[in-house]
mmCIF file of N, CA and C in Angstrom:
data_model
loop_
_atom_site.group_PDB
_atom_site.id
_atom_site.type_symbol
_atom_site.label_atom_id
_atom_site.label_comp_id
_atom_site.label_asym_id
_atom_site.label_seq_id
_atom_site.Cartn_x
_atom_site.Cartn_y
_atom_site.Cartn_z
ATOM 1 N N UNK F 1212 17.592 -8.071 16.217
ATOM 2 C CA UNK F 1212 16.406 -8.773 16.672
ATOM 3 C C UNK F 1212 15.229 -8.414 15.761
ATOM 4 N N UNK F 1213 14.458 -9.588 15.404
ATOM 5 C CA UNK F 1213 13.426 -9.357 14.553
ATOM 6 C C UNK F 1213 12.119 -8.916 15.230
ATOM 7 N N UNK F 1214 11.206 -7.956 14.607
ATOM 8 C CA UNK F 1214 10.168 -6.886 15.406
ATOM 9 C C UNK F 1214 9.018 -8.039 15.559
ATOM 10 N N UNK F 1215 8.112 -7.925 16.473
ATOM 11 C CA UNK F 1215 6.585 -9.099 16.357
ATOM 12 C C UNK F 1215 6.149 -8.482 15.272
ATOM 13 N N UNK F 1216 5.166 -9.511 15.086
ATOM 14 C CA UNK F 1216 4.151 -9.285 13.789
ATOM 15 C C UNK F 1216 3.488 -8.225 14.328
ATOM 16 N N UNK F 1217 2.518 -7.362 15.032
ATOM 17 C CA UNK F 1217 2.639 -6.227 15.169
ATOM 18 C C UNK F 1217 3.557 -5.135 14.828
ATOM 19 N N UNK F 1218 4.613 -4.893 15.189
ATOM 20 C CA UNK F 1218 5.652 -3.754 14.851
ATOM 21 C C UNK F 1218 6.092 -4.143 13.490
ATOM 22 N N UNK F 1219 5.891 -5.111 13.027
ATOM 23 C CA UNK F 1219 6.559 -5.104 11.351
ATOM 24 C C UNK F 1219 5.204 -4.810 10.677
ATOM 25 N N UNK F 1220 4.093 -4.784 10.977
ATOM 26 C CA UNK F 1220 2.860 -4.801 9.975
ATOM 27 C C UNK F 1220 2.685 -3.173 10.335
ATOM 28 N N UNK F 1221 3.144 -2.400 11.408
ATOM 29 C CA UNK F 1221 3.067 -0.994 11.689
ATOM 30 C C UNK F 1221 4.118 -0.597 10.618
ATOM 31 N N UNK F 1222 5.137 -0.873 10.724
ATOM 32 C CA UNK F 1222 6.324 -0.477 9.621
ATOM 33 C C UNK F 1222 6.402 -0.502 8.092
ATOM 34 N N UNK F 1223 5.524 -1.568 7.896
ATOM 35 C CA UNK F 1223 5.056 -1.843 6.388
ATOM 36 C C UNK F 1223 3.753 -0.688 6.336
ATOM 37 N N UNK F 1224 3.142 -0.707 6.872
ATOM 38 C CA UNK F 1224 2.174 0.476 7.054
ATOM 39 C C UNK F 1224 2.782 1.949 6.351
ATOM 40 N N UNK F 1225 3.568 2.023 7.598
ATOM 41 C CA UNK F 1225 4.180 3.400 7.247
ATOM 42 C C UNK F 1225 5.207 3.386 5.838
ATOM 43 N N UNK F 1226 5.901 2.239 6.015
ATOM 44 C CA UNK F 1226 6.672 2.563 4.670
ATOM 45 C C UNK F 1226 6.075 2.656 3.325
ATOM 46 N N UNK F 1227 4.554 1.848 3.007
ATOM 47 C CA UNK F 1227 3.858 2.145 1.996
ATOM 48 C C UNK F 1227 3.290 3.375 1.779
ATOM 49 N N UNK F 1228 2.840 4.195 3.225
ATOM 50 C CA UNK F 1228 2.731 5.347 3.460
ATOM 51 C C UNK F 1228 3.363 6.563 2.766
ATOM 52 N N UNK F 1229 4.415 6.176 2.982
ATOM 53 C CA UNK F 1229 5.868 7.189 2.539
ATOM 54 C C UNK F 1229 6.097 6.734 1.033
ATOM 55 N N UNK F 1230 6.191 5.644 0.740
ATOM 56 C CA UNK F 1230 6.390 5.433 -0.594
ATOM 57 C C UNK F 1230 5.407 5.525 -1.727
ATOM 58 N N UNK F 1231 4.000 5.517 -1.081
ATOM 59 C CA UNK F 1231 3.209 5.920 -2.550
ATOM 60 C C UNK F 1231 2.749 7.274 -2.689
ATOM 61 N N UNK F 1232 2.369 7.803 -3.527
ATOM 62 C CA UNK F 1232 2.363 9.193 -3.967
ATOM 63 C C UNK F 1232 0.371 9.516 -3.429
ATOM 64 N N UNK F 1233 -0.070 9.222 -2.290
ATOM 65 C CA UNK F 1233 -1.652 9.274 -2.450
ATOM 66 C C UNK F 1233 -2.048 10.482 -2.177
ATOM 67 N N UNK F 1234 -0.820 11.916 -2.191
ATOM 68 C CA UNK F 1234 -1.594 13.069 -2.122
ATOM 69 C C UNK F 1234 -1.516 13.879 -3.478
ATOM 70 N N UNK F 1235 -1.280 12.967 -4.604
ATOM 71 C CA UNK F 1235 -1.255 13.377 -6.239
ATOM 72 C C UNK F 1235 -2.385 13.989 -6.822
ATOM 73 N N UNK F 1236 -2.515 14.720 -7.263
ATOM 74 C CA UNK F 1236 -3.800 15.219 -8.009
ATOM 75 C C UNK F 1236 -4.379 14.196 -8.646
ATOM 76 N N UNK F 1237 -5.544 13.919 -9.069
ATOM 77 C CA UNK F 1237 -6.034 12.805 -9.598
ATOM 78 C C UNK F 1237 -5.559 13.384 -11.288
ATOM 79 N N UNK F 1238 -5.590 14.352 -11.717
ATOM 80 C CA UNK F 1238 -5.651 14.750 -13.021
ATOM 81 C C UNK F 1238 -3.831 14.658 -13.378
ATOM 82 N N UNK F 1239 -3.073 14.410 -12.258
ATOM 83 C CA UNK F 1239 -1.740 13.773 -12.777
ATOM 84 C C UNK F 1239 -1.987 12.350 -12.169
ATOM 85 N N UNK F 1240 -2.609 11.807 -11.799
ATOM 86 C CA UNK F 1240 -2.307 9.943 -12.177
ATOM 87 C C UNK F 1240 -3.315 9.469 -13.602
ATOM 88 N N UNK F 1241 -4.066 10.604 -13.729
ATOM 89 C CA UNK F 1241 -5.141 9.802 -15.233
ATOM 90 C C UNK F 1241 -4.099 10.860 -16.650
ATOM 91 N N UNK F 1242 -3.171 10.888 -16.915
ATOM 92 C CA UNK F 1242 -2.928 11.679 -17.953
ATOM 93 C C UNK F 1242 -2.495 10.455 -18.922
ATOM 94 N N UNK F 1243 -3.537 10.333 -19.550
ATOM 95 C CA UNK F 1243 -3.150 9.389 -21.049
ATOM 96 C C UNK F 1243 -3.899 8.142 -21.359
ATOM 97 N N UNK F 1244 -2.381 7.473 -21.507
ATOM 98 C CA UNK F 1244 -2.394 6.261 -22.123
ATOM 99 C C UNK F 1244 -1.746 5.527 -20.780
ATOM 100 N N UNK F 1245 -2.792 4.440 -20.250
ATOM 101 C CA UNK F 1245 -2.461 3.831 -18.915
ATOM 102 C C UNK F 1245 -2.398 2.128 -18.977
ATOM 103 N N UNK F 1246 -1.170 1.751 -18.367
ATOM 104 C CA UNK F 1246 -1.419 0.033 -18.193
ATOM 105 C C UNK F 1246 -2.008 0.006 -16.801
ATOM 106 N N UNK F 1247 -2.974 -0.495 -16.600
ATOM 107 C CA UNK F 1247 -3.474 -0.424 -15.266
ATOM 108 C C UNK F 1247 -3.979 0.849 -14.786
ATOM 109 N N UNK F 1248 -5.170 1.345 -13.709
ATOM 110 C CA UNK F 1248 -5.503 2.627 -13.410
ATOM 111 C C UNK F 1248 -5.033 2.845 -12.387
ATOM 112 N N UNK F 1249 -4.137 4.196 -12.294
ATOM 113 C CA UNK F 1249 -2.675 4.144 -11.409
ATOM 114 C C UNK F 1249 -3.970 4.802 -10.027
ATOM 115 N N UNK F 1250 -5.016 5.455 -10.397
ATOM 116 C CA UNK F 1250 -6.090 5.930 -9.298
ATOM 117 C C UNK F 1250 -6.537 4.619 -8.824
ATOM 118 N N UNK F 1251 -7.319 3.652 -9.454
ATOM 119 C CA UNK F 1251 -7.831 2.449 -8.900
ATOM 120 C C UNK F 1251 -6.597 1.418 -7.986
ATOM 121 N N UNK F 1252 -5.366 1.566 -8.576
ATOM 122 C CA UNK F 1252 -4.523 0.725 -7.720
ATOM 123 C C UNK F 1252 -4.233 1.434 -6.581
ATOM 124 N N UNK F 1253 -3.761 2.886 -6.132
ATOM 125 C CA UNK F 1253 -3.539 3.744 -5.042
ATOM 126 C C UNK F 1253 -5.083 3.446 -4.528
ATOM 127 N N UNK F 1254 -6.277 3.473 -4.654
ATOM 128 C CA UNK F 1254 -7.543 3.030 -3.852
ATOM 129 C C UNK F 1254 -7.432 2.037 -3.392
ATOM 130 N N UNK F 1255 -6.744 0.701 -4.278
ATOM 131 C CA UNK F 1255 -6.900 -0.781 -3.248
ATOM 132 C C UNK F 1255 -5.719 -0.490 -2.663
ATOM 133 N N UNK F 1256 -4.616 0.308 -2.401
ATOM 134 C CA UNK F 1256 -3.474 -0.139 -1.512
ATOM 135 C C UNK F 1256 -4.479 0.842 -0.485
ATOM 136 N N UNK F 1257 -4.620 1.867 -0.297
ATOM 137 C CA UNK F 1257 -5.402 2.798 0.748
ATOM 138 C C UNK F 1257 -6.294 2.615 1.339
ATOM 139 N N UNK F 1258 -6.943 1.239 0.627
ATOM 140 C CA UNK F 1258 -7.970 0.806 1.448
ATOM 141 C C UNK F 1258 -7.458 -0.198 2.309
ATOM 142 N N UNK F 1259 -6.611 -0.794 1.588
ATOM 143 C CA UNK F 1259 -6.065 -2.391 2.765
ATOM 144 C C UNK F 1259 -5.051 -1.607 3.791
ATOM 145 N N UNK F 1260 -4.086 -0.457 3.716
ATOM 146 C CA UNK F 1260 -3.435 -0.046 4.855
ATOM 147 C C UNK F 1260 -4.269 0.740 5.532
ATOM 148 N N UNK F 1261 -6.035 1.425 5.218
ATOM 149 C CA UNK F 1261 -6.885 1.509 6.262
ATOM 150 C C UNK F 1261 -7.202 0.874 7.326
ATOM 151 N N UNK F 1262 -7.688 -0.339 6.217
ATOM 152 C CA UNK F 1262 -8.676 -1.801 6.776
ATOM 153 C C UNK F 1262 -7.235 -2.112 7.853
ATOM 154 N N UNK F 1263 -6.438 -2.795 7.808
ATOM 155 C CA UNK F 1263 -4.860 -2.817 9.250
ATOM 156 C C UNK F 1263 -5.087 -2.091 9.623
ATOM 157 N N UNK F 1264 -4.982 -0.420 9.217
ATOM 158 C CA UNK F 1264 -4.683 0.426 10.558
ATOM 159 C C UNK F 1264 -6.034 0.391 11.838
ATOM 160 N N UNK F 1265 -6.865 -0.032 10.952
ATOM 161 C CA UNK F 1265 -7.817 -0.072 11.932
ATOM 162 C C UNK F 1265 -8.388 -1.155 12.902
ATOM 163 N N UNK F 1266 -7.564 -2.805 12.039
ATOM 164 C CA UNK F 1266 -7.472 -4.005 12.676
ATOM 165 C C UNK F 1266 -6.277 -3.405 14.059
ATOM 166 N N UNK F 1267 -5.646 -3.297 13.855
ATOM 167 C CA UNK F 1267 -4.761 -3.070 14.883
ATOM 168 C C UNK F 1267 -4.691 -2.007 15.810
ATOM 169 N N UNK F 1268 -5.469 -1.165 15.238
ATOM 170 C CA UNK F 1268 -6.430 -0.194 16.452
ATOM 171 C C UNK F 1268 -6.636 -0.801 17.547
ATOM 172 N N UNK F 1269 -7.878 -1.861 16.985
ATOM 173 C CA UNK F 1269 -9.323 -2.646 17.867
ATOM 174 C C UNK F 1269 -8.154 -3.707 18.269
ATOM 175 N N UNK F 1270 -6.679 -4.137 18.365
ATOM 176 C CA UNK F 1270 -5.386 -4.914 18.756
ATOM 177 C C UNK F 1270 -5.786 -6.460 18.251
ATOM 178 N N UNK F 1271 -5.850 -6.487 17.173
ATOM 179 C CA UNK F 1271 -5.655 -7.678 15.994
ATOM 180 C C UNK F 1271 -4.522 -7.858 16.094
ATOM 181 N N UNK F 1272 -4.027 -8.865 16.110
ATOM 182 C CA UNK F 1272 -2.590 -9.256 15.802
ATOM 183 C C UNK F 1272 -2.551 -10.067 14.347
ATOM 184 N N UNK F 1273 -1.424 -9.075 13.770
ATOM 185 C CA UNK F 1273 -1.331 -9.725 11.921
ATOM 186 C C UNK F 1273 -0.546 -11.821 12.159
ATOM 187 N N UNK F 1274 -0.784 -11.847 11.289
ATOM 188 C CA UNK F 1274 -0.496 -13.649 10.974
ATOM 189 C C UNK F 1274 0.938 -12.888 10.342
ATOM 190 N N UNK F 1275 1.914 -13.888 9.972
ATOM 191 C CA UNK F 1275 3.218 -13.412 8.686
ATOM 192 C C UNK F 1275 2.675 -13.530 7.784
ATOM 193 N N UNK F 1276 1.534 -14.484 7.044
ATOM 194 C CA UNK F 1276 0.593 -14.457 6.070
ATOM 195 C C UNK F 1276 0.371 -13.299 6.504
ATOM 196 N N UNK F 1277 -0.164 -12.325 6.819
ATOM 197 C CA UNK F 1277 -0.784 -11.435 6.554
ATOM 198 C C UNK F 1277 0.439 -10.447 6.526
ATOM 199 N N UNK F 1278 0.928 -10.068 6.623
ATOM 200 C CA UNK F 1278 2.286 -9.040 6.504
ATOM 201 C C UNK F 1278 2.732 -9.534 5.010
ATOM 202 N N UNK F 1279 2.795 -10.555 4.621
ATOM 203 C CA UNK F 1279 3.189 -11.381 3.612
ATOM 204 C C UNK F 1279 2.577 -10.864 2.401
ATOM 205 N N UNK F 1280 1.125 -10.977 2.497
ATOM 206 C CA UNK F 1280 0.133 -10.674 0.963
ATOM 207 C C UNK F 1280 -0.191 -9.238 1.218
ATOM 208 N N UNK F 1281 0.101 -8.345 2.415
ATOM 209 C CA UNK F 1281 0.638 -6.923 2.705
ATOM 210 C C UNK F 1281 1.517 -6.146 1.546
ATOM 211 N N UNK F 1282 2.827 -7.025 2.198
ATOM 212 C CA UNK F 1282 3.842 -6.448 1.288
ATOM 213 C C UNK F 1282 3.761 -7.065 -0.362
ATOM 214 N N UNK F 1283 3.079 -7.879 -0.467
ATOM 215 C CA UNK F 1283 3.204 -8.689 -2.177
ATOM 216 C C UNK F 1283 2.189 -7.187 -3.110
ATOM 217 N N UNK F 1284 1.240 -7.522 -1.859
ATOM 218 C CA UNK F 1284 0.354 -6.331 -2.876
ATOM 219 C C UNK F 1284 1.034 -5.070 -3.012
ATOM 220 N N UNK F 1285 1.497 -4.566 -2.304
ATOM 221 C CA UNK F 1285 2.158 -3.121 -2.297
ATOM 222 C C UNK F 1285 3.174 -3.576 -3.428
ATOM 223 N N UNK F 1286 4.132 -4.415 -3.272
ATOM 224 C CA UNK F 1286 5.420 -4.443 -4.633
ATOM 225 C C UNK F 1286 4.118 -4.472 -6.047
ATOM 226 N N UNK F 1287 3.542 -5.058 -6.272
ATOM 227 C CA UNK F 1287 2.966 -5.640 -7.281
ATOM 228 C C UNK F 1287 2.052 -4.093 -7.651
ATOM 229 N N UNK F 1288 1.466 -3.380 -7.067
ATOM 230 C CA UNK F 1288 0.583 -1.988 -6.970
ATOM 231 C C UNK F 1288 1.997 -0.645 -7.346
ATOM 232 N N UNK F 1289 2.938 -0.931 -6.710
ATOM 233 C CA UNK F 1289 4.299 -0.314 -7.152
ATOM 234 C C UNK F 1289 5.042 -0.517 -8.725
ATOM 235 N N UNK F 1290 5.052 -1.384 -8.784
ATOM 236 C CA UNK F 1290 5.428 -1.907 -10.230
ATOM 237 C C UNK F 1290 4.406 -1.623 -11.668
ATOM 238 N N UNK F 1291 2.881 -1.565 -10.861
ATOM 239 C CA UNK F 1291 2.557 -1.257 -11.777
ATOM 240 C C UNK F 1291 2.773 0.137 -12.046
ATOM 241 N N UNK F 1292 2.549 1.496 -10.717
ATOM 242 C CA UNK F 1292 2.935 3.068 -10.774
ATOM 243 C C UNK F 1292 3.940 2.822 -11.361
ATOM 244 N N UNK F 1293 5.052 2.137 -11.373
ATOM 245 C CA UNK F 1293 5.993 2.452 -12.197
ATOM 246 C C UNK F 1293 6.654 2.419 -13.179
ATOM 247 N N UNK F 1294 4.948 1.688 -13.810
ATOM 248 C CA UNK F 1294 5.318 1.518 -15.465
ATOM 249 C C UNK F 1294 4.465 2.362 -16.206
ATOM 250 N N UNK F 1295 3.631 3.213 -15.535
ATOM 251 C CA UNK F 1295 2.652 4.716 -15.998
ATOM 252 C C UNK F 1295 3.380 5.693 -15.132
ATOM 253 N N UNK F 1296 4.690 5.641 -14.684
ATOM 254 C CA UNK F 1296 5.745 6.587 -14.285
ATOM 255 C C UNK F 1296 4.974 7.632 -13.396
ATOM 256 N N UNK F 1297 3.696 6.822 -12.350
ATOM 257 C CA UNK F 1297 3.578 7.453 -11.307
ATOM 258 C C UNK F 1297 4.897 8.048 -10.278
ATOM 259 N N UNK F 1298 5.423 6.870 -10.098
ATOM 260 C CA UNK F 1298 6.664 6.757 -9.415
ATOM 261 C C UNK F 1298 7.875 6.592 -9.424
#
């Protein structure tokens, strides 16, 4: 059975949670030569799984559009850590 848009936008939450590295020293995500700023992209994913955690605090209910450009940004913020081998 598939979860409501609530319990899947909690789950994407947490799994971005678990999967990005946001308790890194800043002086290991700036070492070098960078495609993209692996600090500035971990800020916009940390800010948008704030901005939810706190829509759904105050009991917002997410759209699938919104779970949707959720998870696009996180793959797309991932791909880039993992071409400056944040991750």
């Amino acid at each position: 059975m598939k979860p409501d848009c609530h319990t899947a936008m909690i789950q994407l939450i947490q799994q971005a949670r678990d999967a990005f590295p946001f308790g890194v020293p800043e002086a290991e995500l700036c070492g070098g030569k960078c495609i993209g700023c692996p600090k500035k992209l971990l800020e916009l994913v940390d800010t948008e799984l704030c901005d939810w955690e706190t829509r759904l605090e105050h009991g917002e209910v997410p759209k699938l559009g919104d779970i949707s450009r959720l998870g696009k940004l996180c793959r797309n913020v991932h791909r880039g850590l993992k071409r400056n081998g944040v991750v």
